[in-house]
């Protein structure tokens, strides 16, 4: 039987004679799908919403006239895959993280409408995650066909459409993509990712259909933890910023959202940059501690880190933009960065930080670089962190200058009392001073007026770190051993940075003070003197003198003008002798010897003859002043004489008259 297509409503006015009615259910009490009769084309197929269809045939009172009736075939059609969510009406769904967790599946599924639906049908899917999650939606299978069995006629474009919104409601300003039956291209296995914790999907049909949607799709969705440990940088996938005015310390790791490893990069690396920013008025340094590196073992990660810069290993790069003079990632060690690609703790079995970087400026960058050729296969939905780290902003204004330029002598005072005028003393403090030293010079540190808040080292301690061994303090001083503050001179070899000791290229020594109580109660002064090495003879003895042209012996030329006591061969410039400060190293074992023969010894200072320097400027000023005074005196004398002569003349005239 061939019949024209008719609306779903009763067909009495269109079908006054023979007709059939199809109901979406077990009997005539269910909704009518359609009434069909007469001429035209019967729908290719009619699919109900459940396992039952009810068909009613009504004949004309006149009986059959021309045709022989009707026939149809009945078959099964696959139903919907069970969707982990709740349905508000016929096809409006709420799909949440909790629903998916209760189902025990890692991904949720929903299908296109595969049964009849009336014109102007709208089916929605709200995919709702937790506050710190994002939603991913992709289509393993997607086909776009023409509308084969429409209920209503529509001649325009987009008779049926599927729209994805980056929102929790159909916000037209947040449309990600719209698929139409007339001009769109299907996008299979493409990730549509929300920026927030919700994704809204709406299917609309202006025509309706007897046999399902012309947009046939199989949709998968899942949720990803998008928690940021810092502040997300706009228009980036995983860059974060950590500023001292938000928090002064914290934890960070590789992205929790492993979707970032599916990105396509043209330079061969997927990167996530973490920037640490402060202001010198708040803090002067950043301490970054890498506690764990856990890259997967695969070529080229299976090798060592000898070619960390040039190789294709997954790596971490740390650098200071102020030192490299660029915000771009350095590519060689000569630019002042540090490259890491292995967790050495796994090899050694020791549990300690992989690296501790102390910045010398207010900005520090950490960048995660992953080879894009294996990033998705290795790390997508890989829960373990690729790296873990801690950071802390230190060296507040109470500490004073963080970097002290090289000088022959100097002093360091804590606290920096000028800062107390504009900042409140914190309850805990960490200061790190870098004392620069001239090349090929030793340095002697001497502590004076050291006062801690208590005898407990947790309340305050002073530590000296050398570039040659930056992991452990060379010298430590706190309340219970404050009387033992003698420290031997540090040689130029101790002060030379190693290849992995940081960014400083000049010799230096770092001094750290850590206090956990009110730091205003702690105070100290640290003085230092640069020392010079006396050359040695070929037999190893000190070259204590040389023969001058006049036959007089003296110390070698240069800054080594006064030989300090002992056999160390250390000496100081003559300008530091008898200046009121002991500049030659003094230890408790030879304290008396140092006082008797050192740079402040009484005999040394009494016998010291300083050459008188002629100050021609002062002589010229004195001569000029004397000449001027003589002229003034001569003028006054002459004036006085003239006055005397005039008086005598007037007196004589008076006598004549």
XYZ file of C-alpha atoms in Angstrom:
657
model
C 0.000 0.000 0.000
C 1.408 3.399 -0.923
C 0.346 6.359 1.092
C 1.397 9.984 1.322
C 3.127 11.181 4.463
C 0.817 12.896 6.884
C 1.193 14.784 10.125
C 1.166 12.956 13.415
C -2.302 14.285 14.267
C -5.432 12.404 13.336
C -5.831 12.030 9.618
C -9.668 12.117 9.444
C -9.745 15.226 7.238
C -6.889 13.905 5.027
C -7.766 10.222 5.027
C -11.594 9.876 4.886
C -11.366 6.362 3.509
C -8.834 3.574 4.137
C -5.901 4.459 6.432
C -3.584 3.067 9.066
C -2.479 4.635 12.327
C 0.828 3.787 14.003
C 1.162 4.306 17.768
C 4.422 4.478 19.724
C 3.560 1.808 22.264
C 1.401 -1.193 23.097
C -2.038 0.217 22.261
C -3.977 3.231 21.026
C -3.419 5.089 24.294
C 0.174 5.798 23.295
C 1.243 8.765 21.118
C 0.359 8.588 17.433
C 3.385 8.516 15.166
C 1.437 9.071 11.975
C -1.682 8.407 9.879
C -1.094 7.132 6.326
C -3.449 6.518 3.332
C -4.118 7.238 -0.337
C -1.375 8.248 -2.773
C 2.235 9.207 -2.208
C 5.306 7.620 -0.729
C 5.247 5.742 2.500
C 8.193 6.454 4.885
C 11.216 4.293 4.257
C 11.048 3.125 7.853
C 9.424 4.018 11.128
C 11.310 3.377 14.367
C 9.593 3.585 17.729
C 11.081 4.734 21.007
C 10.583 1.380 22.714
C 10.252 -2.290 21.870
C 6.520 -1.933 20.940
C 4.585 -0.391 18.030
C 0.798 -0.525 17.693
C -0.693 -0.449 14.160
C -4.406 0.229 13.561
C -6.075 -0.244 10.165
C -9.402 1.496 9.386
C -11.245 0.686 6.107
C -13.819 2.647 4.158
C -17.490 1.681 4.595
C -17.566 1.000 0.871
C -14.966 -1.727 1.176
C -11.996 -2.275 -1.182
C -12.346 -0.650 -4.570
C -9.059 -0.628 -6.520
C -6.140 -1.788 -4.346
C -5.557 -4.854 -2.271
C -4.651 -3.298 1.129
C -1.183 -2.893 2.646
C 1.764 -4.890 3.951
C 4.852 -4.088 6.028
C 7.928 -5.803 7.477
C 8.817 -5.752 11.156
C 12.381 -6.033 12.437
C 14.615 -5.175 15.363
C 16.726 -2.053 15.603
C 19.571 -1.679 18.141
C 18.534 0.395 21.105
C 20.535 3.027 22.969
C 23.688 2.200 24.822
C 23.036 2.717 28.498
C 23.998 6.316 29.297
C 25.470 7.060 32.734
C 23.291 9.990 33.694
C 19.791 11.194 34.436
C 17.111 12.091 31.880
C 14.849 15.062 32.540
C 12.419 14.373 29.685
C 12.333 12.315 26.494
C 15.848 13.291 25.410
C 17.260 15.907 27.801
C 20.171 14.465 29.742
C 22.343 15.522 32.671
C 25.692 13.711 32.605
C 27.909 14.349 35.650
C 31.224 13.195 37.061
C 29.449 11.403 39.900
C 27.215 9.498 37.463
C 30.238 8.335 35.513
C 32.111 7.330 38.680
C 29.169 5.250 39.894
C 29.042 3.422 36.575
C 32.663 2.351 36.971
C 33.577 3.527 33.453
C 36.316 5.955 32.562
C 34.316 7.415 29.659
C 30.644 8.110 29.123
C 28.721 7.441 25.907
C 25.626 8.843 24.244
C 24.252 8.306 20.724
C 22.332 10.317 18.200
C 18.524 10.020 18.183
C 17.816 6.713 16.416
C 13.975 6.704 16.572
C 11.124 8.882 15.353
C 10.662 12.381 16.737
C 8.292 15.238 15.845
C 9.272 18.463 14.083
C 10.987 21.144 16.172
C 12.471 18.501 18.456
C 15.347 19.602 20.715
C 17.505 17.102 22.605
C 20.123 18.401 25.039
C 23.061 16.938 26.925
C 24.583 18.895 29.811
C 27.966 17.335 30.651
C 28.821 18.718 34.082
C 32.163 18.239 35.883
C 33.565 19.254 39.245
C 34.709 22.895 39.716
C 38.366 22.123 38.830
C 37.627 19.849 35.879
C 37.318 20.294 32.134
C 35.199 18.203 29.757
C 36.390 16.441 26.633
C 33.958 15.314 23.928
C 34.915 13.400 20.800
C 33.143 11.297 18.175
C 34.612 7.874 17.374
C 31.987 7.617 14.619
C 30.200 10.469 12.849
C 28.227 10.502 9.581
C 26.146 13.276 8.064
C 23.329 12.138 5.722
C 20.459 13.849 4.000
C 17.105 13.769 5.790
C 15.481 10.677 4.341
C 12.216 10.447 6.284
C 11.182 13.952 7.334
C 7.800 14.503 8.907
C 7.590 18.181 7.922
C 8.994 19.783 4.774
C 11.858 22.313 5.197
C 13.584 23.871 2.190
C 16.313 25.877 3.939
C 19.769 24.989 5.297
C 20.333 23.301 8.619
C 17.105 21.393 8.844
C 18.888 19.405 11.553
C 21.913 20.560 13.559
C 24.183 19.583 16.434
C 25.781 22.457 18.390
C 28.490 22.287 21.057
C 28.676 25.100 23.641
C 31.568 25.898 25.964
C 29.094 26.641 28.735
C 26.438 25.040 30.906
C 23.598 26.434 28.790
C 23.104 27.258 25.074
C 25.057 30.519 25.096
C 25.423 31.611 21.457
C 28.579 33.576 22.307
C 30.278 30.362 23.491
C 29.655 28.094 20.489
C 32.536 25.691 19.832
C 31.145 24.003 16.708
C 27.865 23.534 14.826
C 27.234 20.590 12.493
C 24.421 20.855 9.875
C 22.882 18.275 7.595
C 23.396 20.402 4.462
C 26.960 21.777 4.496
C 29.055 20.486 7.436
C 31.896 18.008 7.433
C 31.916 15.331 10.109
C 34.843 15.456 12.564
C 35.741 12.057 13.932
C 38.250 11.535 16.742
C 38.716 15.247 17.287
C 38.852 16.482 20.874
C 36.430 19.256 21.795
C 37.529 20.534 25.200
C 35.730 23.008 27.430
C 37.509 25.853 29.173
C 35.291 25.472 32.226
C 33.722 22.529 33.977
C 30.697 22.159 31.657
C 29.926 21.379 28.038
C 26.429 21.748 26.584
C 25.308 19.794 23.493
C 22.026 20.512 21.689
C 20.454 18.606 18.784
C 17.688 20.453 16.925
C 15.409 19.327 14.108
C 13.028 21.569 12.200
C 11.648 18.667 10.133
C 11.326 15.804 12.574
C 11.965 12.269 11.383
C 10.276 8.871 11.234
C 13.534 6.926 11.406
C 16.088 8.912 13.375
C 18.552 11.748 12.968
C 20.330 12.531 9.722
C 23.370 13.350 11.923
C 24.468 9.936 13.034
C 27.072 10.115 15.786
C 28.518 8.085 18.613
C 29.801 10.513 21.267
C 32.292 9.833 24.057
C 32.964 12.205 26.934
C 35.260 12.192 29.957
C 36.558 14.573 32.612
C 40.069 15.821 33.366
C 41.437 17.451 36.480
C 42.479 20.960 35.453
C 43.734 22.150 38.844
C 46.389 24.863 38.625
C 48.930 25.318 41.390
C 49.613 28.875 40.251
C 47.698 31.340 38.099
C 46.949 30.102 34.584
C 48.508 32.225 31.836
C 45.805 33.256 29.321
C 45.873 31.735 25.837
C 48.202 28.913 26.891
C 47.470 25.246 27.516
C 49.447 24.737 30.710
C 51.629 27.774 31.541
C 51.366 29.020 35.118
C 52.603 32.031 37.049
C 53.601 32.133 40.724
C 53.880 35.576 42.311
C 55.081 36.405 45.804
C 52.142 38.732 46.503
C 49.760 35.767 46.220
C 51.695 33.171 48.222
C 55.301 33.019 49.390
C 55.776 29.251 49.094
C 54.090 26.211 47.629
C 54.129 23.004 45.616
C 53.860 22.372 41.889
C 54.038 19.447 39.485
C 53.488 18.533 35.852
C 49.951 19.165 34.541
C 47.175 17.120 36.130
C 45.267 17.604 32.904
C 47.014 15.097 30.662
C 45.142 16.362 27.602
C 48.023 18.812 27.149
C 50.184 15.920 25.941
C 47.904 15.478 22.901
C 48.697 18.911 21.503
C 50.515 19.281 18.212
C 53.673 21.386 18.283
C 55.688 22.458 15.270
C 59.047 22.714 17.065
C 59.078 19.091 18.200
C 58.414 19.759 21.896
C 55.362 20.190 24.050
C 56.164 22.808 26.662
C 54.689 24.030 29.930
C 56.345 27.082 31.463
C 56.193 27.995 35.152
C 57.237 31.574 35.969
C 58.169 32.741 39.475
C 57.895 36.495 39.944
C 58.518 38.765 42.900
C 59.406 42.365 43.659
C 62.576 43.468 45.414
C 60.456 45.450 47.844
C 58.994 42.115 48.983
C 61.649 39.492 48.283
C 64.915 39.409 46.348
C 65.289 35.686 45.623
C 63.415 32.548 44.589
C 64.366 29.087 45.825
C 63.198 26.279 43.541
C 63.703 22.682 44.679
C 63.145 19.857 42.189
C 62.122 16.884 44.346
C 61.213 14.294 41.701
C 61.652 13.565 37.989
C 59.778 10.619 36.513
C 60.046 10.541 32.719
C 59.238 7.222 31.047
C 62.049 5.051 29.769
C 62.017 5.093 25.992
C 64.483 6.265 23.337
C 66.096 8.717 23.711
C 65.260 8.858 27.440
C 67.044 5.535 27.963
C 70.451 7.199 27.694
C 72.161 9.570 30.043
C 71.822 13.318 30.371
C 75.181 14.133 28.802
C 73.329 15.670 25.856
C 70.453 17.139 27.843
C 70.621 20.435 25.956
C 71.103 19.132 22.419
C 69.329 15.759 22.717
C 65.644 14.920 22.310
C 65.138 13.763 25.882
C 62.169 14.840 27.941
C 63.672 17.475 30.188
C 63.325 20.319 32.657
C 65.086 23.615 31.966
C 65.590 26.320 34.608
C 66.904 29.810 33.862
C 66.710 33.456 34.895
C 65.491 35.841 32.187
C 67.499 38.723 33.658
C 70.743 36.745 33.230
C 70.031 35.323 29.780
C 68.580 38.684 28.673
C 65.753 36.829 26.979
C 62.408 35.290 27.813
C 63.071 32.478 25.328
C 64.083 29.059 26.551
C 67.890 28.691 26.494
C 69.295 25.953 24.299
C 72.836 25.689 25.650
C 74.438 25.697 29.092
C 76.507 28.744 28.174
C 73.417 30.931 28.425
C 73.228 30.354 32.163
C 70.483 27.750 32.424
C 70.303 24.323 34.008
C 69.000 21.191 32.249
C 67.716 18.045 34.023
C 66.318 14.837 32.546
C 67.031 12.084 35.092
C 66.091 11.263 38.660
C 69.485 10.369 40.089
C 67.846 9.207 43.335
C 66.635 6.086 41.512
C 70.213 5.173 40.625
C 71.777 5.995 43.979
C 68.898 4.871 46.186
C 69.135 8.135 48.142
C 66.176 10.290 49.007
C 67.207 13.888 48.516
C 66.294 16.826 46.280
C 67.423 16.411 42.701
C 68.383 20.071 42.436
C 68.011 23.274 44.437
C 68.220 26.491 42.458
C 68.629 29.805 44.260
C 68.004 32.737 41.987
C 70.160 35.822 42.041
C 67.336 38.008 40.680
C 63.603 38.409 41.214
C 62.477 36.207 38.297
C 62.974 32.504 37.620
C 61.544 30.249 34.909
C 61.005 26.490 34.900
C 59.982 24.806 31.652
C 58.808 21.248 31.043
C 59.751 20.009 27.567
C 58.329 16.712 26.261
C 59.121 15.202 22.874
C 55.874 15.539 20.916
C 56.479 12.336 18.944
C 55.655 10.176 21.960
C 53.932 12.601 24.359
C 50.378 11.326 23.762
C 51.281 7.631 23.747
C 53.414 7.932 26.884
C 51.668 10.436 29.115
C 48.007 10.815 28.073
C 45.914 9.573 31.031
C 49.180 8.842 32.851
C 48.430 9.771 36.485
C 52.005 9.862 37.853
C 53.651 13.329 37.839
C 56.489 13.853 35.388
C 58.138 16.143 37.918
C 57.465 17.589 41.355
C 58.933 20.720 42.875
C 58.692 23.211 45.733
C 59.263 26.956 45.645
C 59.784 29.706 48.173
C 60.325 33.455 47.956
C 63.052 34.575 50.376
C 65.326 37.468 51.347
C 62.958 40.202 52.489
C 64.045 43.870 52.843
C 64.997 43.143 56.465
C 67.957 41.179 55.091
C 69.448 44.102 53.175
C 71.189 43.754 49.785
C 71.202 40.196 48.444
C 74.346 40.482 46.310
C 77.432 42.257 47.659
C 80.044 43.236 45.049
C 83.641 42.127 45.427
C 85.818 44.372 47.613
C 89.025 44.064 49.611
C 87.086 44.204 52.857
C 83.501 44.592 53.953
C 80.858 44.110 56.624
C 77.372 42.619 56.725
C 74.889 43.646 59.416
C 71.611 41.975 60.328
C 68.917 43.142 60.683
C 68.867 45.869 58.073
C 67.402 48.512 60.337
C 66.472 50.884 57.515
C 63.857 48.363 56.391
C 62.117 48.475 59.766
C 60.807 51.902 58.799
C 58.566 50.532 56.053
C 58.082 46.834 56.787
C 57.018 44.805 59.771
C 59.355 42.092 61.061
C 58.001 38.684 60.022
C 57.707 35.808 62.450
C 60.102 33.781 60.337
C 62.751 34.835 57.897
C 65.268 33.399 55.465
C 68.122 35.506 54.141
C 70.670 34.454 51.545
C 73.588 36.786 50.894
C 76.039 36.280 48.062
C 79.414 37.842 48.773
C 81.344 38.173 45.532
C 85.121 37.700 45.684
C 87.784 38.887 43.266
C 89.377 36.124 41.223
C 92.359 34.243 42.624
C 91.712 35.619 46.095
C 90.986 33.848 49.363
C 88.509 35.248 51.861
C 88.427 35.224 55.636
C 85.032 35.558 57.320
C 84.926 36.616 60.940
C 81.700 36.736 62.944
C 81.175 39.438 65.521
C 78.354 40.412 67.906
C 76.314 37.316 67.114
C 73.068 37.020 69.047
C 70.334 34.391 68.580
C 66.881 34.256 70.161
C 67.578 30.951 71.913
C 70.009 28.063 72.045
C 67.767 25.988 69.780
C 69.138 25.808 66.235
C 65.578 25.667 64.889
C 65.032 29.222 66.136
C 67.945 30.634 64.200
C 71.120 29.509 62.491
C 73.839 30.896 60.257
C 75.220 28.722 57.466
C 78.060 29.234 55.009
C 77.786 27.548 51.585
C 80.574 27.187 49.051
C 80.017 27.015 45.273
C 82.251 23.953 45.094
C 79.815 22.011 47.341
C 76.450 23.817 47.380
C 74.338 20.969 48.789
C 75.645 21.018 52.370
C 76.777 23.922 54.585
C 80.519 24.272 55.012
C 80.020 25.984 58.373
C 77.017 26.281 60.673
C 76.499 28.485 63.699
C 73.521 28.675 66.043
C 72.643 29.379 69.659
C 74.240 26.339 71.280
C 77.663 26.745 69.578
C 77.815 30.510 69.188
C 81.167 30.611 71.024
C 82.795 28.485 68.302
C 82.716 31.000 65.489
C 86.249 30.676 64.163
C 86.305 29.738 60.500
C 89.467 29.097 58.472
C 90.181 31.168 55.372
C 88.317 29.963 52.277
C 90.615 29.356 49.338
C 90.022 30.464 45.787
C 89.419 26.809 44.833
C 86.562 26.615 47.345
C 85.033 29.765 45.874
C 85.091 28.618 42.246
C 81.647 27.565 40.969
C 81.259 24.025 39.689
C 79.487 23.236 36.417
C 76.147 22.556 38.203
C 76.361 25.000 41.079
C 74.049 27.638 39.678
C 74.308 30.735 37.565
C 77.118 32.748 39.197
C 80.291 32.740 37.117
C 82.409 34.780 39.517
C 83.865 33.385 42.764
C 81.551 33.895 45.696
C 80.408 32.571 49.034
C 76.804 32.326 50.193
C 75.700 33.000 53.748
C 72.245 31.941 54.863
C 70.346 32.919 57.960
C 67.157 31.061 58.874
C 65.058 32.158 61.822
C 61.710 30.709 62.902
C 60.930 33.249 65.610
C 60.804 37.025 65.598
C 63.983 37.927 63.725
C 64.287 41.383 65.311
C 65.622 39.646 68.415
C 68.479 38.124 66.426
C 71.411 40.281 65.350
C 74.940 39.769 64.095
C 77.775 41.343 62.145
C 79.912 39.475 59.645
C 83.143 41.056 58.402
C 85.402 39.706 55.700
C 88.802 40.361 54.207
C 90.150 39.277 50.855
C 93.559 37.606 51.193
C 96.325 37.224 48.653
C 98.610 34.260 48.090
C 102.309 34.802 48.413
C 104.150 33.127 45.516
C 106.329 30.130 46.243
C 109.857 29.263 45.172
C 110.529 26.183 43.013
C 111.438 24.233 46.155
C 108.015 24.974 47.661
C 109.125 27.582 50.162
C 107.396 30.939 50.353
C 108.885 33.737 48.271
C 108.989 36.119 51.195
C 111.287 38.719 49.605
C 112.931 39.809 46.405
C 116.048 41.874 45.685
C 115.364 45.396 44.431
C 117.689 47.551 42.348
C 118.884 49.357 45.417
C 119.745 46.116 47.127
C 116.760 46.337 49.501
C 114.560 43.299 50.036
C 110.768 43.630 50.081
C 107.604 41.610 49.431
C 106.697 41.011 45.791
C 104.949 43.826 43.995
C 101.174 44.085 43.876
C 98.591 43.894 46.682
C 100.575 41.391 48.714
C 102.294 44.029 50.860
C 101.959 42.658 54.399
C 102.638 39.014 55.250
C 100.213 37.566 57.789
C 101.592 35.365 60.599
C 101.946 31.640 59.984
C 103.082 29.446 57.128
C 100.001 29.868 54.970
C 101.596 32.535 52.808
C 98.593 34.867 53.054
C 99.045 38.597 52.840
C 97.010 41.780 52.653
C 97.410 45.258 51.162
C 99.336 47.755 53.224
C 96.221 49.951 53.436
C 94.571 47.372 55.732
C 97.420 47.363 58.230
C 96.742 49.183 61.492
C 93.307 50.387 60.411
C 91.677 49.297 63.681
C 90.318 45.996 62.259
C 92.079 42.629 62.460
C 92.337 41.560 58.821
C 94.825 38.691 59.102
C 93.128 35.392 59.999
C 92.998 34.737 63.744
C 92.271 31.353 65.285
C 92.038 30.368 68.903
C 95.163 28.196 68.597
C 97.384 31.148 67.717
C 95.398 34.051 69.045
C 98.292 35.562 70.993
C 100.668 35.141 68.056
C 98.264 37.028 65.809
C 97.939 39.891 68.246
C 101.703 40.133 68.670
C 102.764 39.862 65.033
C 99.578 40.469 63.004
C 98.392 43.519 61.119
C 97.117 45.172 64.351
C 100.126 44.286 66.508
C 101.379 47.135 68.700
C 104.978 46.922 67.460
C 103.812 46.859 63.842
C 101.666 49.951 64.231
C 104.291 51.901 66.253
C 107.020 51.245 63.732
C 104.842 51.960 60.737
C 106.091 55.022 58.814
C 103.652 56.380 56.378
C 104.990 58.499 53.543
C 103.692 62.044 53.574
C 101.903 62.931 50.453
C 102.053 66.505 49.214
C 98.670 67.950 48.602
C 99.361 70.660 46.077
C 95.742 71.742 46.057
C 95.808 72.534 49.765
C 99.176 74.224 49.400
C 97.836 76.386 46.585
C 94.750 77.319 48.554
C 96.863 78.142 51.597
C 99.248 80.293 49.578
C 96.416 82.118 47.925
C 94.746 82.730 51.264
C 98.018 84.029 52.752
C 98.623 86.411 49.863
C 95.096 87.718 50.114
C 95.505 88.261 53.843
C 98.786 90.131 53.245
C 97.138 92.437 50.709
C 94.302 93.208 53.075
C 96.751 93.948 55.875
C 98.824 96.206 53.643
C 95.726 98.070 52.560
C 94.654 98.656 56.132
C 98.126 99.889 57.108
C 98.210 102.309 54.205
C 94.744 103.536 55.034
C 95.743 104.113 58.578
C 98.871 106.046 57.554
C 96.915 108.272 55.213
C 94.456 109.094 57.940
C 97.246 110.019 60.293
C 98.853 112.381 57.748
C 95.566 114.157 57.067
C 94.934 114.722 60.709
C 98.349 116.319 61.218
C 97.821 118.660 58.255
C 94.519 119.904 59.512
C 96.016 120.473 62.894
C 98.828 122.615 61.462
C 96.393 124.745 59.493
C 94.368 125.378 62.551
C 97.376 126.541 64.388
C 98.200 129.034 61.601
C 94.788 130.552 61.746
